[in-house]
Amino acid sequence: MRFRKLAAIAVLALGGTMLAASPAHAANIAANPGFESGLTGWTCTASSGATAVSSPVHGGTRALQATPAGNDTARCQQTVSVRPSSAYTLSAWVRGGYVFLGATGTGGTDPSTWTSSPSSYAQLSTSFTTGASTTSVTIYVNGWYGQGVYQADDVVLDGAPGQGQPPAAPTGLTGTGNATTASLSWSASSGATGYNVYRNGTRVGTATGTTFSETPGTGTHSYQVSATNASGESARSGAVSVTVGTGQPPIPAVPSGLAATVSGTSVSLRWNASSGATGYNVYRNGTRIGTPAGTTYTDTPGAGTHSYQVSAANAAGESARSGAVSATVTGTPPPGNLPKRVLVGYLHASFANGSGYIRMADVPNEWNVINLSFGEPTSVTSGDIRFTQCPVAECPNVESEAEFIAGIRAKQALGKKVLISIGGQNGQVQLSTVAARDKFVQSVGAIIDKYGLDGLDIDFEGHSLYLDNGDTNLSAPTTPVIVNLISALKTLKARYGARFVLTMAPETFFVQLGYQFYGPGPNGSTDRRAASYLPVIHAMRNDLTLLHVQDYNSGPIMGLDNQYHTMGGHDFHVAMTDMLLAGFPIAGNPNNVFPALRQDQVAIGLPAAPFAGNGFTTVAEVQKAFDCLAKGTNCGTYRPRGVYPNLRGLMTWSINWDRYNAFEFSRNHRAYLDGLG
């Protein structure tokens, strides 16, 4: 999140792609990119021993494995038809001592990149632009002399297919069946003008879109889909099985009698049972937020007027939705005794970098919450958190401790909240034992008491949080670093009472990525840190003052529209914030939903200046995003699931970088937020 040295920005820019799962691509024109069909489409050197193995893999069921021998680097390559004067991105997940990825015959500078990652998969990525007369390129992956076996998987050549080339095979095929009907959906293939649908190996229909339904008769059927255009037909997708009939009950009737009762910040729903239903789906403002087994549900949607519907479900499918009922929540005063709209800033209090040191007394009045950066552990697993002011050798203008504390008191007298932020880029904290948990509580409490602080900010990054295999229950996590952190936070909250301010600043990788991935996943192949903040946020949601996810230093993240969004523009902030305020199914599982947070609990996290972090967003784009979310106006291509008039505010890294950038962030956004009321 926050860089001790400017050079770290470049390091993250190079290495950041290793943190997030590879996004879906508009046009992967590589053949057999995941080696699911063995080495089909690939040519490998004779002495490489190249083969498709079932372990270790990055995705799917197979990966390439080859071994350099003598003067042979064990290169595997394929020639792909491309378009002249066109841009392409080449990426792959690789594992080995030294593994290279590149392309030749591009008509320009042939790209090549490499990494050393012998124990786990890492992603390589490069790009190139084809020459004016280039119609094909050769992409390759290889090891290095004497470095032993390597693996490669999920190769992507992203760009426009060459003239005369059929589209890529469709991906993401899913199917459901009810008493009479089989329904299919899949991801679009770039360049496709249509699709062929196969049942049990025989084509049974065509589609121009990415859905298809038929009534095939009772039984279990195997479906595949291919993509077509004027140049021909792609290979078929992987198969899915769909069961129709076989004694399934009919889809239940639409629930009746839906009613809503508001109590404080909660909405209690009840409805009449539908015969044959085994469960129900609850929708708020058109988005599913819960799947209760019974006929009641309680929601905490935040202030505003909300529309609710309910459907009934069983093994045969889902009924139509009920008629809508509205519920208006007036809300309660925002927690933490803060104003309705807040600016949160991190203050470099324990170190210096290119932005310079700011004395506490000199922090501008625009900021409502000041996070002292950082409290850090004596070791990763000790739980012993220490905070010291920046040393004079590093910060010549640092104030004395007495002046520092006096500055904190002066800010608090103006209604500001001053917190200790734990973690940051360098301060990894793993509370893997009960002893570490207890030391965390004791040492953090000592810092809060010494400086008279208002609360705590959790800025765990890197490998601080992760989920163990099999830890899939959002409400009952079992991984020690998660369980112990939740316990520690609840203890601190109980110790300091209702006025204790608790904030969190996770990266998108640890939160919104949960729409696709959660921990190591069912086959253990996903990064186990994926979405690992979610159980902490969920457990603390009733005590959480603010969640300001870092909408920067992020790879592309899929939004609720099932499209990938890239940092730096208003759509990214709208999509990422909408996920927090609408809720979302974790890893696509409708039975495991991360419920929406209250609007007053959410702020948008941003860099204060272009040199403060990757993903800087201009003042105009930030305010366009806030308009879309809070007022429903000025939206771009992404449309949020609701309007959120009580969206709380903005967070930035950092107060120091804002001053370095002539206060552009704080002065413009303070005036904007004050104007919203």
Coordinates of C-alpha atoms in Angstrom, one line a residue, residues 251-580:
I251 CA -40.3 -25.7 -9.8
P252 CA -42.1 -24.3 -6.7
A253 CA -44.6 -21.5 -7.0
V254 CA -43.7 -17.9 -6.5
P255 CA -43.7 -17.0 -2.7
S256 CA -46.7 -14.9 -1.6
G257 CA -47.3 -12.5 1.3
L258 CA -43.9 -10.8 1.3
A259 CA -43.7 -8.1 4.1
A260 CA -40.9 -5.9 5.5
T261 CA -40.5 -4.4 8.9
V262 CA -37.9 -1.8 9.8
S263 CA -36.2 -1.7 13.2
G264 CA -33.3 0.7 13.6
T265 CA -30.8 -0.2 10.9
S266 CA -32.3 -3.6 10.2
V267 CA -35.0 -4.8 7.8
S268 CA -36.9 -8.0 8.8
L269 CA -38.6 -9.8 5.9
R270 CA -41.2 -12.6 6.1
W271 CA -43.3 -14.5 3.5
N272 CA -45.5 -17.5 3.1
A273 CA -44.0 -20.9 2.4
S274 CA -44.1 -22.3 -1.2
S275 CA -45.0 -25.9 -1.5
G276 CA -42.0 -28.0 -2.6
A277 CA -39.5 -25.3 -1.9
T278 CA -36.2 -26.3 -0.2
G279 CA -34.9 -22.8 0.0
Y280 CA -35.5 -19.2 -1.0
N281 CA -33.5 -16.4 -2.6
V282 CA -33.8 -12.8 -1.3
Y283 CA -33.1 -9.9 -3.6
R284 CA -32.4 -6.3 -2.6
N285 CA -32.6 -3.7 -5.4
G286 CA -32.4 -6.6 -7.9
T287 CA -29.3 -8.3 -6.5
R288 CA -29.5 -11.5 -4.6
I289 CA -28.2 -11.0 -1.0
G290 CA -29.2 -14.2 0.8
T291 CA -30.4 -17.8 0.5
P292 CA -32.4 -18.7 3.7
A293 CA -33.9 -22.1 4.1
G294 CA -36.9 -20.7 6.0
T295 CA -39.4 -17.9 5.4
T296 CA -37.7 -15.1 7.2
Y297 CA -34.6 -13.0 6.6
T298 CA -32.9 -10.0 8.3
D299 CA -30.9 -7.4 6.3
T300 CA -28.9 -4.4 7.3
P301 CA -28.8 -2.4 4.1
G302 CA -27.8 1.1 5.2
A303 CA -29.9 4.2 5.1
G304 CA -32.2 4.7 2.1
T305 CA -35.2 3.2 0.5
H306 CA -34.7 -0.4 -0.6
S307 CA -36.8 -2.8 -2.8
Y308 CA -37.0 -6.5 -1.8
Q309 CA -38.2 -9.6 -3.7
V310 CA -38.1 -13.3 -2.9
S311 CA -38.1 -16.4 -5.1
A312 CA -38.5 -20.1 -4.1
A313 CA -36.1 -22.8 -5.2
N314 CA -35.6 -26.6 -5.2
A315 CA -33.6 -29.1 -7.2
A316 CA -35.7 -28.4 -10.3
G317 CA -34.8 -24.7 -10.4
E318 CA -35.9 -21.2 -9.2
S319 CA -39.4 -19.7 -9.4
A320 CA -40.1 -16.2 -10.6
R321 CA -39.6 -13.5 -8.1
S322 CA -42.4 -12.2 -5.9
G323 CA -43.9 -8.8 -6.0
A324 CA -41.6 -6.1 -4.6
V325 CA -42.0 -4.5 -1.2
S326 CA -40.1 -1.3 -0.1
A327 CA -38.4 -0.6 3.2
T328 CA -37.0 2.8 4.2
V329 CA -34.1 2.8 6.7
T330 CA -33.4 6.3 8.2
G331 CA -30.1 5.1 9.7
T332 CA -28.4 6.0 13.0
P333 CA -25.6 8.5 13.6
P334 CA -22.4 7.2 11.9
P335 CA -20.1 5.2 14.3
G336 CA -17.0 6.8 15.8
N337 CA -18.5 10.3 16.3
L338 CA -17.3 11.3 12.8
P339 CA -19.1 13.6 10.3
K340 CA -21.2 12.2 7.5
R341 CA -18.5 12.7 4.9
V342 CA -14.9 11.9 5.8
L343 CA -11.4 12.2 4.4
V344 CA -9.0 9.6 5.8
G345 CA -5.2 10.0 5.3
Y346 CA -2.1 8.1 6.3
L347 CA 0.7 10.1 8.0
H348 CA 4.3 8.9 7.6
A349 CA 5.0 9.1 11.3
S350 CA 7.7 6.5 11.7
F351 CA 9.7 6.9 8.5
A352 CA 10.6 9.3 5.7
N353 CA 10.5 8.9 1.9
G354 CA 10.5 11.2 -1.0
S355 CA 7.4 13.1 0.1
G356 CA 9.0 14.5 3.3
Y357 CA 8.0 14.4 7.0
I358 CA 5.0 16.4 8.4
R359 CA 4.8 17.2 12.0
M360 CA 1.5 16.3 13.7
A361 CA 0.7 19.9 14.5
D362 CA 1.1 20.8 10.8
V363 CA -1.4 18.2 9.4
P364 CA -4.1 20.2 7.5
N365 CA -7.6 20.5 8.8
E366 CA -9.2 18.9 5.8
W367 CA -8.5 15.4 7.3
N368 CA -11.0 13.8 9.6
V369 CA -9.1 10.6 10.3
I370 CA -5.3 10.5 10.6
N371 CA -3.6 7.1 10.5
L372 CA -0.2 7.0 12.1
S373 CA 2.0 4.8 9.8
F374 CA 3.0 2.3 11.0
G375 CA 3.0 0.0 14.0
E376 CA 5.1 -3.0 13.0
P377 CA 5.9 -6.4 14.6
T378 CA 9.3 -7.3 16.1
S379 CA 9.0 -10.4 13.9
V380 CA 6.3 -11.8 11.6
T381 CA 4.8 -14.2 14.1
S382 CA 5.5 -12.5 17.4
G383 CA 2.4 -10.4 17.6
D384 CA 4.5 -7.8 19.4
I385 CA 3.7 -4.4 17.8
R386 CA 6.0 -1.5 18.2
F387 CA 5.7 2.2 17.1
T388 CA 8.5 4.7 17.2
Q389 CA 8.7 8.2 15.7
C390 CA 10.8 8.8 12.7
P391 CA 14.5 9.1 13.8
V392 CA 16.2 12.5 13.5
A393 CA 18.7 11.1 11.0
E394 CA 15.9 10.2 8.6
C395 CA 13.5 13.1 9.5
P396 CA 15.5 16.2 10.5
N397 CA 12.3 18.2 11.3
V398 CA 10.7 15.5 13.6
E399 CA 9.2 16.9 16.7
S400 CA 9.8 15.7 20.2
E401 CA 7.6 13.0 21.7
A402 CA 5.9 15.6 24.0
E403 CA 5.2 17.8 20.9
F404 CA 3.9 14.8 19.0
I405 CA 1.4 13.9 21.7
A406 CA 0.4 17.6 22.1
G407 CA -0.2 17.7 18.3
I408 CA -2.5 14.6 18.7
R409 CA -4.5 16.3 21.5
A410 CA -4.9 19.4 19.4
K411 CA -6.3 17.5 16.5
Q412 CA -8.6 15.5 18.7
A413 CA -9.9 18.8 20.2
L414 CA -10.9 19.7 16.6
G415 CA -12.9 16.5 16.3
K416 CA -10.2 14.6 14.4
K417 CA -9.6 10.9 15.1
V418 CA -6.0 9.7 15.3
L419 CA -5.4 6.0 14.9
I420 CA -2.4 3.7 14.9
S421 CA -2.2 1.8 11.6
I422 CA -0.7 -1.7 11.9
G423 CA 1.2 -3.4 9.1
G424 CA 1.8 -1.7 5.8
Q425 CA 4.0 -3.0 3.0
N426 CA 6.8 -4.0 5.3
G427 CA 5.0 -4.9 8.5
Q428 CA 3.7 -8.4 8.0
V429 CA 1.7 -9.8 11.0
Q430 CA 0.8 -13.4 11.3
L431 CA -1.1 -14.2 14.6
S432 CA -0.6 -17.9 14.2
T433 CA -0.7 -18.7 17.9
V434 CA -2.8 -17.7 20.9
A435 CA 0.4 -16.3 22.5
A436 CA 0.9 -14.0 19.5
R437 CA -2.8 -13.0 19.7
D438 CA -2.4 -12.0 23.3
K439 CA 0.8 -10.2 22.7
F440 CA -0.9 -8.3 19.9
V441 CA -3.7 -7.1 22.2
Q442 CA -1.2 -6.1 24.9
S443 CA 1.2 -4.3 22.7
V444 CA -1.4 -2.5 20.5
G445 CA -3.2 -1.4 23.7
A446 CA 0.1 0.0 25.1
I447 CA 0.5 2.1 22.0
I448 CA -3.1 3.4 22.1
D449 CA -2.7 4.2 25.8
K450 CA 0.7 5.9 25.5
Y451 CA -0.4 8.3 22.8
G452 CA -4.1 8.6 23.8
L453 CA -5.3 7.4 20.4
D454 CA -8.9 7.0 19.2
G455 CA -8.5 3.5 17.7
L456 CA -6.9 1.1 15.3
D457 CA -6.4 0.7 11.5
I458 CA -5.6 -2.8 10.2
D459 CA -3.5 -2.6 7.1
F460 CA -2.3 -6.2 6.8
E461 CA -0.6 -6.9 3.4
G462 CA 1.6 -9.4 1.8
H463 CA 1.4 -12.8 3.5
S464 CA -0.2 -11.7 6.8
L465 CA -3.6 -13.3 6.1
Y466 CA -4.4 -16.5 4.2
L467 CA -6.9 -19.3 4.4
D468 CA -6.1 -23.0 5.0
N469 CA -7.4 -25.8 2.7
G470 CA -11.0 -26.5 3.6
D471 CA -11.6 -23.2 5.3
T472 CA -14.6 -22.1 3.3
N473 CA -17.3 -21.0 5.8
L474 CA -17.3 -17.2 5.9
S475 CA -19.0 -17.1 9.2
A476 CA -16.9 -19.8 11.0
P477 CA -13.3 -19.5 9.8
T478 CA -10.8 -22.1 11.1
T479 CA -7.4 -20.7 9.9
P480 CA -5.5 -19.6 13.0
V481 CA -4.2 -16.3 11.6
I482 CA -7.8 -15.3 10.8
V483 CA -9.4 -16.7 14.0
N484 CA -6.8 -15.0 16.3
L485 CA -7.0 -11.6 14.5
I486 CA -10.8 -11.6 14.9
S487 CA -10.4 -12.5 18.6
A488 CA -7.8 -9.8 19.1
L489 CA -9.9 -7.1 17.5
K490 CA -13.0 -8.0 19.4
T491 CA -11.0 -7.9 22.7
L492 CA -9.6 -4.4 21.8
K493 CA -13.1 -3.2 20.8
A494 CA -14.6 -4.4 24.1
R495 CA -11.7 -2.9 26.1
Y496 CA -12.2 0.7 24.7
G497 CA -15.9 0.7 24.1
A498 CA -18.3 2.1 21.6
R499 CA -16.3 5.2 20.7
F500 CA -13.3 3.0 19.6
V501 CA -12.7 3.6 15.9
L502 CA -11.8 0.5 13.9
T503 CA -10.8 0.8 10.2
M504 CA -9.4 -1.5 7.6
A505 CA -7.4 -0.9 4.4
P506 CA -7.1 -4.2 2.5
E507 CA -6.1 -4.5 -1.1
T508 CA -8.6 -5.6 -3.7
F509 CA -6.8 -9.0 -3.9
F510 CA -7.9 -9.7 -0.4
V511 CA -11.6 -8.6 -0.8
Q512 CA -13.2 -8.1 -4.2
L513 CA -11.2 -11.0 -5.7
G514 CA -13.5 -13.2 -3.6
Y515 CA -16.2 -12.9 -6.2
Q516 CA -14.1 -15.4 -8.2
F517 CA -11.6 -17.0 -5.7
Y518 CA -11.6 -17.8 -2.0
G519 CA -8.5 -19.1 -0.4
P520 CA -6.8 -22.1 -2.1
G521 CA -10.0 -23.2 -3.8
P522 CA -11.4 -26.7 -4.1
N523 CA -8.3 -28.2 -5.8
G524 CA -5.8 -26.2 -3.7
S525 CA -4.3 -24.4 -6.8
T526 CA -5.4 -20.8 -6.1
D527 CA -3.3 -18.4 -4.0
R528 CA -4.5 -19.1 -0.5
R529 CA -4.4 -15.4 0.3
A530 CA -7.2 -14.7 -2.1
A531 CA -10.1 -12.8 -0.4
S532 CA -8.7 -13.8 3.0
Y533 CA -9.8 -10.4 4.5
L534 CA -13.5 -11.4 4.0
P535 CA -14.0 -13.5 7.2
V536 CA -12.3 -10.7 9.2
I537 CA -14.5 -8.0 7.8
H538 CA -17.6 -10.1 8.2
A539 CA -16.9 -11.0 11.8
M540 CA -16.2 -7.3 12.7
R541 CA -19.0 -5.8 10.6
N542 CA -21.0 -4.6 13.6
D543 CA -17.8 -3.0 15.1
L544 CA -16.2 -1.7 11.9
T545 CA -16.2 2.1 11.5
L546 CA -14.7 2.2 8.0
L547 CA -13.6 -0.1 5.3
H548 CA -11.5 1.7 2.7
V549 CA -10.2 -0.9 0.2
Q550 CA -7.1 0.2 -1.7
D551 CA -8.4 0.8 -5.2
Y552 CA -4.8 0.9 -6.4
N553 CA -1.7 -1.3 -6.8
S554 CA -4.3 -3.8 -8.1
G555 CA -4.6 -6.1 -11.1
P556 CA -7.8 -6.3 -13.1
I557 CA -10.7 -7.4 -10.9
M558 CA -14.1 -8.8 -12.0
G559 CA -17.1 -6.8 -11.0
L560 CA -20.7 -7.8 -10.5
D561 CA -21.2 -7.3 -14.2
N562 CA -18.8 -10.2 -14.8
Q563 CA -16.4 -7.9 -16.6
Y564 CA -12.9 -7.1 -15.6
H565 CA -12.2 -3.5 -14.5
T566 CA -8.8 -1.8 -14.4
M567 CA -7.7 0.7 -11.9
G568 CA -7.2 4.4 -12.8
G569 CA -10.7 5.3 -14.0
H570 CA -14.1 6.0 -12.4
D571 CA -15.6 2.6 -13.5
F572 CA -13.0 0.7 -11.4
H573 CA -14.0 2.6 -8.2
V574 CA -17.7 2.3 -9.0
A575 CA -17.5 -1.5 -9.6
M576 CA -15.2 -2.2 -6.6
T577 CA -17.4 -0.1 -4.2
D578 CA -20.6 -1.5 -5.5
M579 CA -19.4 -5.0 -4.6
L580 CA -19.1 -3.9 -0.9

